[in-house]
Structures are given as structure tokens and as C-alpha cells.
């Protein structure tokens, strides 16, 4: 639909002082079935609406032979006939007569000015403008305007601070061994930029390039790439949760992982033999430290580090009965995970086969491309050849037959990837950034085809935008085993979560170096309780497993691991939330508290789900003379100390306009400061030795209430299924308990409603309720009937006297507490 309106408009602002391309002239605009074509003198823009708040633009240069490949990342398709076109006659003082076209669909739109040519996108009051459309200067480039105070996040995993504005960042996945407090290039680079102005940009091109986040301080964001499609998406939002929701609807969401992946892993570089691995598992059992998985590094397929990549089978001398070993571990509720690499050395058992059947990347005349790197003379599996993908998947399929429960893909940047190596008709630099992405895709799609009822575990060192939809579990690389190595881990995980990859985690305790620092180890594990995957891993000179630490360190580590297991139902529920909405498990404070602008500068405090505010301790106790730890808490909510259960700040008592309250906690090695937001629901279980022993009927549902604070509605979904079946909810194998809490005029109202799947084994929730409050209420009503309760003043907790355990099936449940 098209309307014409004649106006006389004086154009001030950016359009009167800047133009995208001074030589680019508008020719015509035309509505199409799936969007709009904008013809200009040097090419054509194709603008499409992908979703309510997502616009896609592709530029086709005139006379260019650019092939528009299908996206490696984007799932959404262009909507049919979405735009209303408004034409406006305008007059500009300096540029002469011009026209403005406005494309509208709901609250989003596109503004095109014909002279000088200019295109921008808007949503409500937010506008994103091309400062200079795609142009060519050795590489393809595009620039966007930035406001002076705008803060930028994204570009993958880096160590730069939460606001990454001011850097020019390479888009080329590369490992940074032993990094600490600054790293501009790491394993996961991503062509994604997120702005605190309420939008994200995804540059939909896998080829290597650069993101310049205003390094020249000219209020410009520049993307440049060596080739490929000139396509990007603009994602608008109302808040940070909405932004990650929309971004992951565009790029895909993480499948819900198996419950065991939230447990404790035994891992090191590496276990040399079957006997050594069995001894490690036995030590965990003896010490009664929970354990769910053991991870085998390089030595499972060879005696030495060098010369063995590409064997892809157990080394019989060291693992004579591997299949039985795996079965024995499984009988003890311990899963087995194997490392694999995409390199096939010329000295390996598979070289001859891979070379003969042309399964490797090639040189320009079609021979297997051989080159040297640390591990030996090698070729690289060509994931872009169907025969190579089938061959590689058959290796995984065979190992799965041994009982292997998860796979670890290492060196997948790829670590060494010569520019002159070819993958089919593409050069290395064209697919380098998505090699790990497509590797994860191979394993994920193999599971969907051959093991369709199972949830895969796919640990990867490299990926690209959208890799989460293939179940990729990323980690932050070979971090130094130092305090400097611990410091950036919160930033890395939060940044990656904002970009869609919510399971970014670190080698707990640190990886690189033989530094034996018990305090550092404990602090890293205590932080690890509140990060997505609990996996201590390190070089073998100093043991990474808790069972081999001194008695004091072992006890502290055991306490952290046990807390991790106690939080299983909460952690599994926020994993479900991520699967449904893309909201990360580990969140910046500003995601939950948008008005907490101060938290943009915070990287050591963060939210774990919506309930917990965690303060990671990243300095030794001797580093400062202070006897207390100080933590900033948002003043819009009341807060409880998680460890004591006591109310430490009431929003009712703020009495000022302060954005945060500084709270002090005792400096102790027993724990790190952790706080719970009032109105939160936290399901917890007694300690179990494996997630296989978890039963939801043993859960205690903790609720935190401050009757003095008038809180808005707090909601939480406690999610349960069998912990293993793929797509359990769609199959009727799950149940959900919708929990709501609100407080008004010293009356706290709790509401519960169950949603039960048709095929779930227990068609109800059966749990204990424990309410934390600063004082006892005067009255408590259960579904309108006054009931007795017991209040423990020392712990500040309340239980219902005659209903210590609640059973909720289909009927809603209402509890009112009146102070």
C-alpha cells in the first residue's frame, strides 16, 4: 500500500551534514511480495521484515557476481507483504529538492531519503542509521552512526571490559594461550554488536573481517569483510531480555541440555590410562564428592601428545578394555566424554584412508594440503565435502556405540588454517570462522538422525553466530591458572550470553601453568557454582580434581560442589528458560535491573538467573587489608544474604534516590558473597552423588519475602522432565510449576499453578515449602483457609504446621501471608 504526502520540510541533523555515499544516487523504490527493492545508481537494496522487531537488508552491487549464500546463522524468513509505504515531498536547504520514503510495519520502520541518499531504521524512539552504505576499499565496508554516549557490547569472546567501544577487533577465531586481563582476539569472534540504546546488529557473513567499534572516536561503527554476502539484520527491543529473546529467535536457541551436564566433571590434560581414570572415579566415590562425568583428553588415542591426532580409536596399550571401562563408569552414574580434533596427521592411523578418499582440505590442484604445526605434519578434515562429513560422523557413531555420552571438539578455530587451503570451492578464510560452527552442526545433526531421543553434549573451543542452536557448549579457552586468569571470566560469559551462547564457561581453577594456589582454586570453584558448566580442567602438573587437594582445600571444594548439586532444580529451570526464550543463565545486572546504569561497569558481580546476585572474588584475601567484602545491590528490590538467609537490605528503607546500596559481608574463604532478590523462588534438593539420583519429590522450594517492600509481580517456572529425552516437553514428558509472588501493604501473596504433561511419570508436584522473612506474619491463609505455621526466629524461616509438604496437581494453589 502506498500513500503520497506533499510537505515542505527543512532537514537538519545528521542528514544535512553527512551522507552515506555522496556518489550513490536514488533511482526508484518498489514494493515486492516479500519486502521492498530500493534501486540506487550503484546497486540495489533489498529490505525485508523477518519478525516484528527484526529488519534485514541486503545490498547487491551493480554488475557484481557476488553469490548470496544461504545464511550460516539466520533461521527466520522474510514476511510476505509487510510494509506500508509513505512518500513525502521534502525540501532540504543545502541539498536541494528531495523525497523521503517511510516504510512502516507496526512500530518498526525504514526511512529513505533520496537526495543525498540515506537509509535508516527506527523502532519507537530508537533510530539506527547507515553512515555510509556498503562500499569497496580492498574489502567491503559499511558504517553506522553512533551517539556520543552509546555503549557497545558483543564481537564474541574478548577481555576488554563490558563496554567494548573504542576497539578495532579482528573477526578471525584464534586461540590465546595463557591469557589474563586483556585479550583482543580469542577463540570465539562474532559479527554481532549490541547497543545500550536498545538494538543489535548482526552482520550475516561468515568470512573473516573486522569490527571497528569507533576506534577513531568519530562516532562510527564499521564492519569490513573480505567477501561474501553484504547482508545484515537490525534487531530492536524494549529491554535487554527482549533483545536476547529476539536475537535468538533470529539465530536459534540452545536445545535443553541433559541434566547431567549441570553436574561435576572430572577432567585434566589428561588421563593416560584406564587404570588412572578408574582411580580418579574411585577417589570421588571414596570422598563422597558428587560426580557426573569424566573427560578424556588426548591420551585416549595415543601415548604421546605429538604424532597421534587422527587415530580416532582407543590406544589399546593404555586402554585395553575401553568399552567395559565406560560401562563400569556408567553403572556408577558417571558419563564418559572424549576429546576429538579435526586434524589427521600423516603419522596417524587414518591418514592413508583420509588422503585416498579425498576427505581433507586441498591445495589449488586438488591434493591433500599438508602442513606442519605443533602436533605434527597434518591435513584438515574438509567438513564441506559430503563424503568427509559422513566419514567423520561414522567415527562418532562408532564411539557412541562404546557408550560415550559426550564429545569435545578441540582446536576447532581451526588452530592452524592456511589461507591457501581450499574447502571445495571456497578458500580457508571464507569458512574459517564457521568451521567449529559446522563441526558442531555435524555432530548435532548426526544425533538427530541416528540417536534422536538423546540430548547431545558438544563441547567446542570455537564457533560463530548462531552456534548455540546446534547444542554447542563453548568454553573460554586456555586461560592462565592465575588470579589474572580468573578476573575476566564473568565478562566473557556474560558477553557471550548476550550474543546467544549462554553456556560459555571456563576451565575451573585455570588451565595454563603449574601454579598451585589453593585459595585461587577454591575461589574459582565457588564462582563455578554459579556459572553454566562445572568443569575443573588443567594441565596435569597440578591436579585439577578436588579429590587430590590438601584436606582444607578438598573440604572447601567439596562444599562448593555440593552446593552446585543442591541448586540442580533451580539451574535446570533457568536452563529451560534459556531454551525457551534465549535469556542467558548468567546475566549482567542491567538485564534484570534496566535502571542500574552503574552495573555496565561491573564485571565481577552478576545475576545467576533472576534470583541470585553473585559477587565473584577475584583477588586473594591478602591482596587488600579490608576485613569486609563490599557488594553493590540495586535499590529497587530487597535482598537476602543467601548463606545466612537474613534480609540485608529492604527497598522500603532506601529513603533516597540512590541507584545502589553497598552491603558488607564477612571476608571468609568458606564462601563468596551471594544474595537473593526478594520475591524469588529457589527450588533446592538435598545433596546427591549424581544427577541420576535426583528426585523432584525431595525438593525444598525456598521463597524470599520482604513484607515492607511493595514489590511488583515476581515470576518463576520450576521445570521438570526426565533430564535426558530430546524434546521432552513436546512429547508430554515434562511438568511445570508456575510460581508468582507479590507484596502490597504488608500482604505477601504466593500463587502456584501446575502444568502437567500427559506422559510424565508423576502427575503432580510434591515438595516442601520454606519461606524466608525478617519476621513472623500475623496470619497465613492457604486457599482462603487460615492455617497454623511455625516460624524459626534464629533462621528467619517459616513452615506450614500441618502441611510440611505440598502436593499440587491441576488445581491452583494460593497462599497469603499477612503482617
PDB file of N, CA and C in Angstrom, residues 296 298 300-301 309-314 323 326 336-344 350 353 380-383 386-412 435-451 454 456-462 470 472 475:
ATOM      1  N   UNK A 296      38.099 -37.357  28.802  1.00  0.00           N
ATOM      2  CA  UNK A 296      39.390 -37.881  28.352  1.00  0.00           C
ATOM      3  C   UNK A 296      39.995 -36.953  27.316  1.00  0.00           C
ATOM      4  N   UNK A 298      43.776 -35.959  25.151  1.00  0.00           N
ATOM      5  CA  UNK A 298      44.463 -36.593  24.022  1.00  0.00           C
ATOM      6  C   UNK A 298      44.905 -38.038  24.225  1.00  0.00           C
ATOM      7  N   UNK A 300      43.709 -40.742  25.194  1.00  0.00           N
ATOM      8  CA  UNK A 300      42.859 -41.916  24.961  1.00  0.00           C
ATOM      9  C   UNK A 300      43.182 -42.587  23.629  1.00  0.00           C
ATOM     10  N   UNK A 301      43.782 -41.841  22.677  1.00  0.00           N
ATOM     11  CA  UNK A 301      44.093 -42.429  21.374  1.00  0.00           C
ATOM     12  C   UNK A 301      45.591 -42.507  21.079  1.00  0.00           C
ATOM     13  N   UNK A 309      47.262 -37.306  16.559  1.00  0.00           N
ATOM     14  CA  UNK A 309      45.959 -36.754  16.173  1.00  0.00           C
ATOM     15  C   UNK A 309      45.472 -37.430  14.897  1.00  0.00           C
ATOM     16  N   UNK A 310      44.236 -37.866  14.908  1.00  0.00           N
ATOM     17  CA  UNK A 310      43.676 -38.538  13.746  1.00  0.00           C
ATOM     18  C   UNK A 310      43.584 -40.046  13.901  1.00  0.00           C
ATOM     19  N   UNK A 311      44.000 -40.580  15.042  1.00  0.00           N
ATOM     20  CA  UNK A 311      43.856 -42.029  15.252  1.00  0.00           C
ATOM     21  C   UNK A 311      42.389 -42.412  15.443  1.00  0.00           C
ATOM     22  N   UNK A 312      41.680 -41.617  16.232  1.00  0.00           N
ATOM     23  CA  UNK A 312      40.235 -41.787  16.440  1.00  0.00           C
ATOM     24  C   UNK A 312      39.848 -43.174  16.960  1.00  0.00           C
ATOM     25  N   UNK A 313      40.746 -43.827  17.693  1.00  0.00           N
ATOM     26  CA  UNK A 313      40.395 -45.096  18.338  1.00  0.00           C
ATOM     27  C   UNK A 313      41.221 -45.240  19.603  1.00  0.00           C
ATOM     28  N   UNK A 314      40.686 -46.004  20.564  1.00  0.00           N
ATOM     29  CA  UNK A 314      41.381 -46.152  21.835  1.00  0.00           C
ATOM     30  C   UNK A 314      42.738 -46.817  21.638  1.00  0.00           C
ATOM     31  N   UNK A 323      35.640 -50.268  26.307  1.00  0.00           N
ATOM     32  CA  UNK A 323      34.187 -50.383  26.316  1.00  0.00           C
ATOM     33  C   UNK A 323      33.675 -50.821  27.683  1.00  0.00           C
ATOM     34  N   UNK A 326      33.987 -47.886  30.178  1.00  0.00           N
ATOM     35  CA  UNK A 326      32.890 -46.928  30.012  1.00  0.00           C
ATOM     36  C   UNK A 326      31.599 -47.480  30.626  1.00  0.00           C
ATOM     37  N   UNK A 336      30.981 -40.700  30.141  1.00  0.00           N
ATOM     38  CA  UNK A 336      32.296 -40.576  29.522  1.00  0.00           C
ATOM     39  C   UNK A 336      32.244 -39.591  28.359  1.00  0.00           C
ATOM     40  N   UNK A 337      33.196 -38.659  28.345  1.00  0.00           N
ATOM     41  CA  UNK A 337      33.323 -37.662  27.283  1.00  0.00           C
ATOM     42  C   UNK A 337      34.711 -37.804  26.668  1.00  0.00           C
ATOM     43  N   UNK A 338      34.788 -37.801  25.330  1.00  0.00           N
ATOM     44  CA  UNK A 338      36.059 -37.945  24.625  1.00  0.00           C
ATOM     45  C   UNK A 338      36.391 -36.685  23.836  1.00  0.00           C
ATOM     46  N   UNK A 339      37.664 -36.314  23.854  1.00  0.00           N
ATOM     47  CA  UNK A 339      38.141 -35.237  23.006  1.00  0.00           C
ATOM     48  C   UNK A 339      38.342 -35.758  21.585  1.00  0.00           C
ATOM     49  N   UNK A 340      38.072 -34.903  20.601  1.00  0.00           N
ATOM     50  CA  UNK A 340      38.390 -35.194  19.203  1.00  0.00           C
ATOM     51  C   UNK A 340      38.927 -33.920  18.568  1.00  0.00           C
ATOM     52  N   UNK A 341      39.699 -34.067  17.504  1.00  0.00           N
ATOM     53  CA  UNK A 341      40.236 -32.935  16.762  1.00  0.00           C
ATOM     54  C   UNK A 341      39.973 -33.138  15.272  1.00  0.00           C
ATOM     55  N   UNK A 342      39.967 -32.046  14.489  1.00  0.00           N
ATOM     56  CA  UNK A 342      39.685 -32.176  13.059  1.00  0.00           C
ATOM     57  C   UNK A 342      40.927 -32.417  12.211  1.00  0.00           C
ATOM     58  N   UNK A 343      42.067 -32.624  12.874  1.00  0.00           N
ATOM     59  CA  UNK A 343      43.323 -32.818  12.163  1.00  0.00           C
ATOM     60  C   UNK A 343      43.641 -34.304  12.025  1.00  0.00           C
ATOM     61  N   UNK A 344      44.129 -34.686  10.864  1.00  0.00           N
ATOM     62  CA  UNK A 344      44.565 -36.060  10.622  1.00  0.00           C
ATOM     63  C   UNK A 344      46.047 -35.999  10.258  1.00  0.00           C
ATOM     64  N   UNK A 350      44.616 -42.994  10.428  1.00  0.00           N
ATOM     65  CA  UNK A 350      43.576 -42.661   9.459  1.00  0.00           C
ATOM     66  C   UNK A 350      44.095 -41.859   8.260  1.00  0.00           C
ATOM     67  N   UNK A 353      43.659 -43.499   4.654  1.00  0.00           N
ATOM     68  CA  UNK A 353      42.252 -43.552   4.266  1.00  0.00           C
ATOM     69  C   UNK A 353      41.712 -42.167   3.919  1.00  0.00           C
ATOM     70  N   UNK A 380      43.643 -31.405   7.194  1.00  0.00           N
ATOM     71  CA  UNK A 380      42.466 -30.938   7.933  1.00  0.00           C
ATOM     72  C   UNK A 380      41.220 -31.515   7.278  1.00  0.00           C
ATOM     73  N   UNK A 381      40.366 -32.141   8.084  1.00  0.00           N
ATOM     74  CA  UNK A 381      39.125 -32.716   7.552  1.00  0.00           C
ATOM     75  C   UNK A 381      38.294 -31.627   6.892  1.00  0.00           C
ATOM     76  N   UNK A 382      37.856 -31.898   5.679  1.00  0.00           N
ATOM     77  CA  UNK A 382      37.058 -30.927   4.933  1.00  0.00           C
ATOM     78  C   UNK A 382      35.581 -31.146   5.224  1.00  0.00           C
ATOM     79  N   UNK A 383      35.070 -30.374   6.170  1.00  0.00           N
ATOM     80  CA  UNK A 383      33.678 -30.511   6.580  1.00  0.00           C
ATOM     81  C   UNK A 383      32.700 -30.112   5.490  1.00  0.00           C
ATOM     82  N   UNK A 386      30.534 -33.675   1.374  1.00  0.00           N
ATOM     83  CA  UNK A 386      29.573 -34.641   1.945  1.00  0.00           C
ATOM     84  C   UNK A 386      30.236 -35.949   2.373  1.00  0.00           C
ATOM     85  N   UNK A 387      31.165 -36.471   1.580  1.00  0.00           N
ATOM     86  CA  UNK A 387      31.819 -37.733   1.929  1.00  0.00           C
ATOM     87  C   UNK A 387      32.623 -37.599   3.212  1.00  0.00           C
ATOM     88  N   UNK A 388      33.271 -36.442   3.406  1.00  0.00           N
ATOM     89  CA  UNK A 388      34.064 -36.225   4.623  1.00  0.00           C
ATOM     90  C   UNK A 388      33.159 -36.117   5.844  1.00  0.00           C
ATOM     91  N   UNK A 389      32.015 -35.449   5.687  1.00  0.00           N
ATOM     92  CA  UNK A 389      31.078 -35.347   6.809  1.00  0.00           C
ATOM     93  C   UNK A 389      30.566 -36.728   7.204  1.00  0.00           C
ATOM     94  N   UNK A 390      30.226 -37.531   6.219  1.00  0.00           N
ATOM     95  CA  UNK A 390      29.741 -38.888   6.508  1.00  0.00           C
ATOM     96  C   UNK A 390      30.818 -39.704   7.199  1.00  0.00           C
ATOM     97  N   UNK A 391      32.040 -39.607   6.714  1.00  0.00           N
ATOM     98  CA  UNK A 391      33.165 -40.354   7.299  1.00  0.00           C
ATOM     99  C   UNK A 391      33.410 -39.938   8.745  1.00  0.00           C
ATOM    100  N   UNK A 392      33.404 -38.630   8.982  1.00  0.00           N
ATOM    101  CA  UNK A 392      33.663 -38.119  10.327  1.00  0.00           C
ATOM    102  C   UNK A 392      32.525 -38.522  11.268  1.00  0.00           C
ATOM    103  N   UNK A 393      31.278 -38.411  10.803  1.00  0.00           N
ATOM    104  CA  UNK A 393      30.164 -38.797  11.664  1.00  0.00           C
ATOM    105  C   UNK A 393      30.209 -40.292  11.977  1.00  0.00           C
ATOM    106  N   UNK A 394      30.617 -41.109  11.050  1.00  0.00           N
ATOM    107  CA  UNK A 394      30.704 -42.548  11.313  1.00  0.00           C
ATOM    108  C   UNK A 394      31.688 -42.842  12.439  1.00  0.00           C
ATOM    109  N   UNK A 395      32.736 -42.037  12.559  1.00  0.00           N
ATOM    110  CA  UNK A 395      33.673 -42.190  13.679  1.00  0.00           C
ATOM    111  C   UNK A 395      32.953 -41.911  14.993  1.00  0.00           C
ATOM    112  N   UNK A 396      32.192 -40.823  15.040  1.00  0.00           N
ATOM    113  CA  UNK A 396      31.434 -40.508  16.256  1.00  0.00           C
ATOM    114  C   UNK A 396      30.385 -41.580  16.549  1.00  0.00           C
ATOM    115  N   UNK A 397      29.760 -42.048  15.521  1.00  0.00           N
ATOM    116  CA  UNK A 397      28.731 -43.074  15.689  1.00  0.00           C
ATOM    117  C   UNK A 397      29.323 -44.345  16.292  1.00  0.00           C
ATOM    118  N   UNK A 398      30.510 -44.689  15.847  1.00  0.00           N
ATOM    119  CA  UNK A 398      31.191 -45.863  16.386  1.00  0.00           C
ATOM    120  C   UNK A 398      31.553 -45.669  17.856  1.00  0.00           C
ATOM    121  N   UNK A 399      32.048 -44.488  18.203  1.00  0.00           N
ATOM    122  CA  UNK A 399      32.412 -44.211  19.594  1.00  0.00           C
ATOM    123  C   UNK A 399      31.163 -44.160  20.477  1.00  0.00           C
ATOM    124  N   UNK A 400      30.087 -43.652  19.935  1.00  0.00           N
ATOM    125  CA  UNK A 400      28.821 -43.666  20.681  1.00  0.00           C
ATOM    126  C   UNK A 400      28.424 -45.097  21.006  1.00  0.00           C
ATOM    127  N   UNK A 401      28.711 -46.012  20.092  1.00  0.00           N
ATOM    128  CA  UNK A 401      28.425 -47.428  20.331  1.00  0.00           C
ATOM    129  C   UNK A 401      29.195 -48.014  21.493  1.00  0.00           C
ATOM    130  N   UNK A 402      30.327 -47.392  21.827  1.00  0.00           N
ATOM    131  CA  UNK A 402      31.098 -47.799  23.004  1.00  0.00           C
ATOM    132  C   UNK A 402      30.422 -47.366  24.307  1.00  0.00           C
ATOM    133  N   UNK A 403      29.463 -46.465  24.178  1.00  0.00           N
ATOM    134  CA  UNK A 403      28.815 -45.922  25.370  1.00  0.00           C
ATOM    135  C   UNK A 403      29.226 -44.508  25.692  1.00  0.00           C
ATOM    136  N   UNK A 404      29.980 -43.860  24.790  1.00  0.00           N
ATOM    137  CA  UNK A 404      30.411 -42.486  25.025  1.00  0.00           C
ATOM    138  C   UNK A 404      29.182 -41.566  25.037  1.00  0.00           C
ATOM    139  N   UNK A 405      29.111 -40.690  26.049  1.00  0.00           N
ATOM    140  CA  UNK A 405      27.913 -39.858  26.252  1.00  0.00           C
ATOM    141  C   UNK A 405      28.062 -38.437  25.740  1.00  0.00           C
ATOM    142  N   UNK A 406      29.302 -38.002  25.481  1.00  0.00           N
ATOM    143  CA  UNK A 406      29.509 -36.631  25.028  1.00  0.00           C
ATOM    144  C   UNK A 406      30.813 -36.509  24.284  1.00  0.00           C
ATOM    145  N   UNK A 407      30.911 -35.460  23.468  1.00  0.00           N
ATOM    146  CA  UNK A 407      32.113 -35.259  22.664  1.00  0.00           C
ATOM    147  C   UNK A 407      32.639 -33.832  22.836  1.00  0.00           C
ATOM    148  N   UNK A 408      33.965 -33.750  22.820  1.00  0.00           N
ATOM    149  CA  UNK A 408      34.675 -32.498  22.975  1.00  0.00           C
ATOM    150  C   UNK A 408      35.428 -32.234  21.681  1.00  0.00           C
ATOM    151  N   UNK A 409      35.110 -31.132  21.021  1.00  0.00           N
ATOM    152  CA  UNK A 409      35.798 -30.755  19.799  1.00  0.00           C
ATOM    153  C   UNK A 409      36.834 -29.689  20.099  1.00  0.00           C
ATOM    154  N   UNK A 410      38.114 -30.056  19.990  1.00  0.00           N
ATOM    155  CA  UNK A 410      39.189 -29.138  20.345  1.00  0.00           C
ATOM    156  C   UNK A 410      39.901 -28.648  19.083  1.00  0.00           C
ATOM    157  N   UNK A 411      40.595 -27.534  19.212  1.00  0.00           N
ATOM    158  CA  UNK A 411      41.417 -26.963  18.130  1.00  0.00           C
ATOM    159  C   UNK A 411      40.573 -26.581  16.921  1.00  0.00           C
ATOM    160  N   UNK A 412      39.308 -26.289  17.136  1.00  0.00           N
ATOM    161  CA  UNK A 412      38.374 -26.110  16.038  1.00  0.00           C
ATOM    162  C   UNK A 412      38.282 -24.717  15.477  1.00  0.00           C
ATOM    163  N   UNK A 435      34.038 -22.911  10.830  1.00  0.00           N
ATOM    164  CA  UNK A 435      34.470 -24.310  10.823  1.00  0.00           C
ATOM    165  C   UNK A 435      33.991 -25.020  12.097  1.00  0.00           C
ATOM    166  N   UNK A 436      34.242 -24.428  13.266  1.00  0.00           N
ATOM    167  CA  UNK A 436      33.766 -25.026  14.512  1.00  0.00           C
ATOM    168  C   UNK A 436      32.253 -25.088  14.580  1.00  0.00           C
ATOM    169  N   UNK A 437      31.612 -24.059  14.060  1.00  0.00           N
ATOM    170  CA  UNK A 437      30.145 -23.998  13.979  1.00  0.00           C
ATOM    171  C   UNK A 437      29.606 -25.189  13.176  1.00  0.00           C
ATOM    172  N   UNK A 438      30.209 -25.430  12.009  1.00  0.00           N
ATOM    173  CA  UNK A 438      29.733 -26.522  11.160  1.00  0.00           C
ATOM    174  C   UNK A 438      30.146 -27.892  11.692  1.00  0.00           C
ATOM    175  N   UNK A 439      31.205 -27.932  12.461  1.00  0.00           N
ATOM    176  CA  UNK A 439      31.603 -29.170  13.136  1.00  0.00           C
ATOM    177  C   UNK A 439      30.543 -29.544  14.176  1.00  0.00           C
ATOM    178  N   UNK A 440      30.136 -28.572  14.975  1.00  0.00           N
ATOM    179  CA  UNK A 440      29.068 -28.829  15.955  1.00  0.00           C
ATOM    180  C   UNK A 440      27.785 -29.241  15.245  1.00  0.00           C
ATOM    181  N   UNK A 441      27.512 -28.606  14.124  1.00  0.00           N
ATOM    182  CA  UNK A 441      26.319 -28.946  13.351  1.00  0.00           C
ATOM    183  C   UNK A 441      26.357 -30.399  12.887  1.00  0.00           C
ATOM    184  N   UNK A 442      27.515 -30.844  12.442  1.00  0.00           N
ATOM    185  CA  UNK A 442      27.669 -32.234  12.005  1.00  0.00           C
ATOM    186  C   UNK A 442      27.302 -33.205  13.125  1.00  0.00           C
ATOM    187  N   UNK A 443      27.831 -32.966  14.326  1.00  0.00           N
ATOM    188  CA  UNK A 443      27.564 -33.862  15.452  1.00  0.00           C
ATOM    189  C   UNK A 443      26.096 -33.769  15.871  1.00  0.00           C
ATOM    190  N   UNK A 444      25.582 -32.532  15.948  1.00  0.00           N
ATOM    191  CA  UNK A 444      24.197 -32.345  16.370  1.00  0.00           C
ATOM    192  C   UNK A 444      23.227 -33.023  15.400  1.00  0.00           C
ATOM    193  N   UNK A 445      23.420 -32.794  14.106  1.00  0.00           N
ATOM    194  CA  UNK A 445      22.520 -33.395  13.118  1.00  0.00           C
ATOM    195  C   UNK A 445      22.693 -34.911  13.050  1.00  0.00           C
ATOM    196  N   UNK A 446      23.892 -35.389  13.336  1.00  0.00           N
ATOM    197  CA  UNK A 446      24.093 -36.833  13.417  1.00  0.00           C
ATOM    198  C   UNK A 446      23.282 -37.453  14.546  1.00  0.00           C
ATOM    199  N   UNK A 447      23.269 -36.776  15.687  1.00  0.00           N
ATOM    200  CA  UNK A 447      22.445 -37.248  16.809  1.00  0.00           C
ATOM    201  C   UNK A 447      20.968 -37.238  16.435  1.00  0.00           C
ATOM    202  N   UNK A 448      20.530 -36.154  15.779  1.00  0.00           N
ATOM    203  CA  UNK A 448      19.117 -36.068  15.440  1.00  0.00           C
ATOM    204  C   UNK A 448      18.714 -37.190  14.479  1.00  0.00           C
ATOM    205  N   UNK A 449      19.642 -37.611  13.643  1.00  0.00           N
ATOM    206  CA  UNK A 449      19.354 -38.649  12.664  1.00  0.00           C
ATOM    207  C   UNK A 449      19.443 -40.050  13.271  1.00  0.00           C
ATOM    208  N   UNK A 450      20.501 -40.313  14.033  1.00  0.00           N
ATOM    209  CA  UNK A 450      20.767 -41.680  14.478  1.00  0.00           C
ATOM    210  C   UNK A 450      20.453 -41.940  15.953  1.00  0.00           C
ATOM    211  N   UNK A 451      20.418 -40.905  16.769  1.00  0.00           N
ATOM    212  CA  UNK A 451      20.132 -41.075  18.205  1.00  0.00           C
ATOM    213  C   UNK A 451      19.113 -40.009  18.608  1.00  0.00           C
ATOM    214  N   UNK A 454      18.124 -38.793  22.207  1.00  0.00           N
ATOM    215  CA  UNK A 454      19.162 -38.345  23.138  1.00  0.00           C
ATOM    216  C   UNK A 454      19.461 -36.863  22.969  1.00  0.00           C
ATOM    217  N   UNK A 456      22.485 -34.400  22.880  1.00  0.00           N
ATOM    218  CA  UNK A 456      23.942 -34.482  22.752  1.00  0.00           C
ATOM    219  C   UNK A 456      24.650 -33.509  23.687  1.00  0.00           C
ATOM    220  N   UNK A 457      25.873 -33.853  24.043  1.00  0.00           N
ATOM    221  CA  UNK A 457      26.760 -32.915  24.731  1.00  0.00           C
ATOM    222  C   UNK A 457      27.915 -32.638  23.782  1.00  0.00           C
ATOM    223  N   UNK A 458      28.036 -31.368  23.330  1.00  0.00           N
ATOM    224  CA  UNK A 458      29.001 -30.987  22.307  1.00  0.00           C
ATOM    225  C   UNK A 458      29.817 -29.810  22.830  1.00  0.00           C
ATOM    226  N   UNK A 459      30.974 -30.094  23.407  1.00  0.00           N
ATOM    227  CA  UNK A 459      31.880 -29.088  23.964  1.00  0.00           C
ATOM    228  C   UNK A 459      32.812 -28.619  22.853  1.00  0.00           C
ATOM    229  N   UNK A 460      32.841 -27.315  22.575  1.00  0.00           N
ATOM    230  CA  UNK A 460      33.615 -26.797  21.451  1.00  0.00           C
ATOM    231  C   UNK A 460      34.429 -25.567  21.854  1.00  0.00           C
ATOM    232  N   UNK A 461      35.632 -25.465  21.244  1.00  0.00           N
ATOM    233  CA  UNK A 461      36.510 -24.338  21.548  1.00  0.00           C
ATOM    234  C   UNK A 461      36.304 -23.156  20.613  1.00  0.00           C
ATOM    235  N   UNK A 462      35.548 -23.351  19.533  1.00  0.00           N
ATOM    236  CA  UNK A 462      35.333 -22.252  18.592  1.00  0.00           C
ATOM    237  C   UNK A 462      33.978 -22.404  17.920  1.00  0.00           C
ATOM    238  N   UNK A 470      22.948 -25.583  17.597  1.00  0.00           N
ATOM    239  CA  UNK A 470      23.451 -26.939  17.398  1.00  0.00           C
ATOM    240  C   UNK A 470      23.959 -27.554  18.709  1.00  0.00           C
ATOM    241  N   UNK A 472      25.925 -26.387  20.912  1.00  0.00           N
ATOM    242  CA  UNK A 472      27.325 -26.129  21.266  1.00  0.00           C
ATOM    243  C   UNK A 472      27.452 -25.604  22.685  1.00  0.00           C
ATOM    244  N   UNK A 475      33.681 -23.055  25.695  1.00  0.00           N
ATOM    245  CA  UNK A 475      34.448 -22.662  26.887  1.00  0.00           C
ATOM    246  C   UNK A 475      35.482 -21.628  26.494  1.00  0.00           C
TER     247      UNK A 475
END
